[in-house]
Coordinates of C-alpha atoms in Angstrom, one line a residue:
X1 CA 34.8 -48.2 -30.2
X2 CA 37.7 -48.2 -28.1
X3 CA 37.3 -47.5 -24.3
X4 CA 39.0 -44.6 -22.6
X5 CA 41.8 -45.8 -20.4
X6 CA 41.2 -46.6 -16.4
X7 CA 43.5 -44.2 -14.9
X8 CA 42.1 -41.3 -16.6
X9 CA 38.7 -42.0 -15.3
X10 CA 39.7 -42.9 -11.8
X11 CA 41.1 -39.6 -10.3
X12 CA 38.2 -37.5 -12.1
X13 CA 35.5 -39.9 -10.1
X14 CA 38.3 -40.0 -7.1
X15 CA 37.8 -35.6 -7.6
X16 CA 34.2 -35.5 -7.8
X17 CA 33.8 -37.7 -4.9
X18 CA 35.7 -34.9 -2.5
X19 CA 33.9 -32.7 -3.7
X20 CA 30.1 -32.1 -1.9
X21 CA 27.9 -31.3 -5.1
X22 CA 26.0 -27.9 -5.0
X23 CA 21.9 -28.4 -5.4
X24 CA 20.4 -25.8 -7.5
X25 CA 18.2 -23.7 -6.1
X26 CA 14.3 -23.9 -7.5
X27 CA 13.4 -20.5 -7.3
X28 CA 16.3 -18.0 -7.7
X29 CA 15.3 -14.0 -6.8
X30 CA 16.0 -11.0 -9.3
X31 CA 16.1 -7.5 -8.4
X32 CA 13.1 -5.6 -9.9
X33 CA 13.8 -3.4 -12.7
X34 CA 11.3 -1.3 -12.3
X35 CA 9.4 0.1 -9.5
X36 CA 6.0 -1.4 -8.7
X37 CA 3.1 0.9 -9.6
X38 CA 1.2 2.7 -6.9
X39 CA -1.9 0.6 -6.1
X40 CA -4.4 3.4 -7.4
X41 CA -2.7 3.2 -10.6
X42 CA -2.9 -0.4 -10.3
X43 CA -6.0 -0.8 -9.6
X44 CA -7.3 1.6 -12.4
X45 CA -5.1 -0.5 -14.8
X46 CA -6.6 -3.5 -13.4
X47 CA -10.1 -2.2 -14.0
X48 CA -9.2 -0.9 -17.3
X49 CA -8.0 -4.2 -18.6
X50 CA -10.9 -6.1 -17.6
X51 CA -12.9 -3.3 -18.9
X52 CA -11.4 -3.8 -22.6
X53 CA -11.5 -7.7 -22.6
X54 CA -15.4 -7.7 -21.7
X55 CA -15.8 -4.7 -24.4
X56 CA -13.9 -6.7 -27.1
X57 CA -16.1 -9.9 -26.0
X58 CA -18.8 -8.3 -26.3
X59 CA -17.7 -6.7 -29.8
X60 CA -17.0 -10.1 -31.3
X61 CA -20.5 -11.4 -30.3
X62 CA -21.9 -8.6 -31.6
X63 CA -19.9 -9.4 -35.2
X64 CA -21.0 -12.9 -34.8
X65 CA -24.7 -11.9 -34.2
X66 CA -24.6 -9.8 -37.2
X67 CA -23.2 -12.7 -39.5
X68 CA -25.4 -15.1 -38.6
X69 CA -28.8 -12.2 -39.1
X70 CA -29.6 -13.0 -35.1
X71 CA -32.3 -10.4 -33.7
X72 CA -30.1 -9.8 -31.2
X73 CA -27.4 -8.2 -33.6
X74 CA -28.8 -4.2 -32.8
X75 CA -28.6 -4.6 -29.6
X76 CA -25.4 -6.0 -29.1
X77 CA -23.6 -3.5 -31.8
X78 CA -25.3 -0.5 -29.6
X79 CA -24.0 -2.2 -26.1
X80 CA -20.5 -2.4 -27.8
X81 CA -20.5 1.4 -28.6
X82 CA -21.2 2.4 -25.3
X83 CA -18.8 -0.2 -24.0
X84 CA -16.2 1.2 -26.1
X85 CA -17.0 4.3 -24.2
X86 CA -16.1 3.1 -20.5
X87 CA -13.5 1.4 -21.9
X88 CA -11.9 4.7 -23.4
X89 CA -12.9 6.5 -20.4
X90 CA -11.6 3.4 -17.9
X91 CA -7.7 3.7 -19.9
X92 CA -8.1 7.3 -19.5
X93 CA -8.7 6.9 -15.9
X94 CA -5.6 5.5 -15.6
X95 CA -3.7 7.8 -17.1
X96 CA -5.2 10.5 -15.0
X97 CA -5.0 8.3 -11.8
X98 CA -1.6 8.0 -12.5
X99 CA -0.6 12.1 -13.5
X100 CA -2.5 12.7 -10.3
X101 CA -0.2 10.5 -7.9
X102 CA 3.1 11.5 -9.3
X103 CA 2.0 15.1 -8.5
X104 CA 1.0 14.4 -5.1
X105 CA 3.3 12.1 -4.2
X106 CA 6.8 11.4 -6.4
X107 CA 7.6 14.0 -8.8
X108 CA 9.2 17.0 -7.6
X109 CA 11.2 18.2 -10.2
X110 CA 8.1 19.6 -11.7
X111 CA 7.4 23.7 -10.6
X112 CA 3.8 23.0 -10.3
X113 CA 4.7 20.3 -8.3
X114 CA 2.4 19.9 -5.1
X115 CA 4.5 17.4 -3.2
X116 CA 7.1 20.0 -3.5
X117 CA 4.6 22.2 -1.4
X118 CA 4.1 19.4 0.9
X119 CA 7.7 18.7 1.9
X120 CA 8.9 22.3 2.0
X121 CA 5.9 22.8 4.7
X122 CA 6.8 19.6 6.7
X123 CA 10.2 20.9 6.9
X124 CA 9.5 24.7 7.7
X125 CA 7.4 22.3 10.8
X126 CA 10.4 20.5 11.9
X127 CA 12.7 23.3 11.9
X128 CA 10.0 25.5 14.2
X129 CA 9.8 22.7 16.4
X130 CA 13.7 22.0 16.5
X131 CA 13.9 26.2 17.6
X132 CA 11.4 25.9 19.9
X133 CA 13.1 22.8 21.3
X134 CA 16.3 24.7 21.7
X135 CA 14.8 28.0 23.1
X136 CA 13.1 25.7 26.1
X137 CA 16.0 24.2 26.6
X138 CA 17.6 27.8 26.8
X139 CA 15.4 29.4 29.3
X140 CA 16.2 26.3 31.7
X141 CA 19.8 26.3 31.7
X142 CA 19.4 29.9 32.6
X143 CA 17.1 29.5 35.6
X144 CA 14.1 31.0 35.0
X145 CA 12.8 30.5 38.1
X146 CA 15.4 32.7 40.2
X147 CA 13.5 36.0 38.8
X148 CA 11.5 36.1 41.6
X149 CA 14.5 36.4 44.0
X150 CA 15.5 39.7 42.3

């Protein structure tokens, strides 16, 4: 195998030598795409998902305990149709949780929304206060206190 000359290979080492070499970084940070979740929707979700994995647990027992002719096969298949239950009612939960926070809080392009309600109140506040501001200010400047020397 023939060898690649010595005077190509000394000015690249001679180059990389100059130059202070970069360390990659462990841990690099991304921008988010999307938002995080509001932490009662999160926490419904939360409870939601451990709802489902105990229900489909307990569902796969109760298969098992039916194959095998265990005693304890009834029970178990009537525990997993009332856990099915919760856990229908849980996911709903979060759907609800979730309808119910973007109408108080976020959406507003909705009519019905109640946030809209919210803000247009909290602004009709400011603006009284900013008037009422002004007009004190108003009455000062004036000297309000030279009507008694009429």
């Amino acid at each position: 195998m023939p060898s690649a000359p010595a005077a190509t290979t000394a000015p690249a080492a001679a180059v990389g030598a100059n130059i202070p070499r970069q360390r990659r970084q462990l841990w690099v940070e991304e921008p988010a795409t999307r938002r995080r979740m509001p932490d009662p929707v999160r926490t419904a979700a939360v409870r939601a998902v451990l709802i489902m994995s105990l229900t489909i647990i307990q569902a796969m027992v109760a298969f098992l305990c039916t194959l095998t002719g265990s005693w304890l096969a009834f029970p178990m298949v009537l525990s997993s149709v009332g856990s099915t239950v919760v856990a229908t009612w849980s996911v709903l939960d979060v759907w609800i949780t979730r309808q119910v926070w973007n109408q108080r809080n976020g959406v507003v392009s909705m009519p019905s929304s109640s946030a809209r309600q919210l803000r247009r109140e909290r602004r009709r506040a400011r603006r009284a206060a900013r008037t009422a501001q002004r007009e004190e200010g108003r009455i000062r400047r004036r000297g309000a206190g030279s009507l008694s020397r009429a």
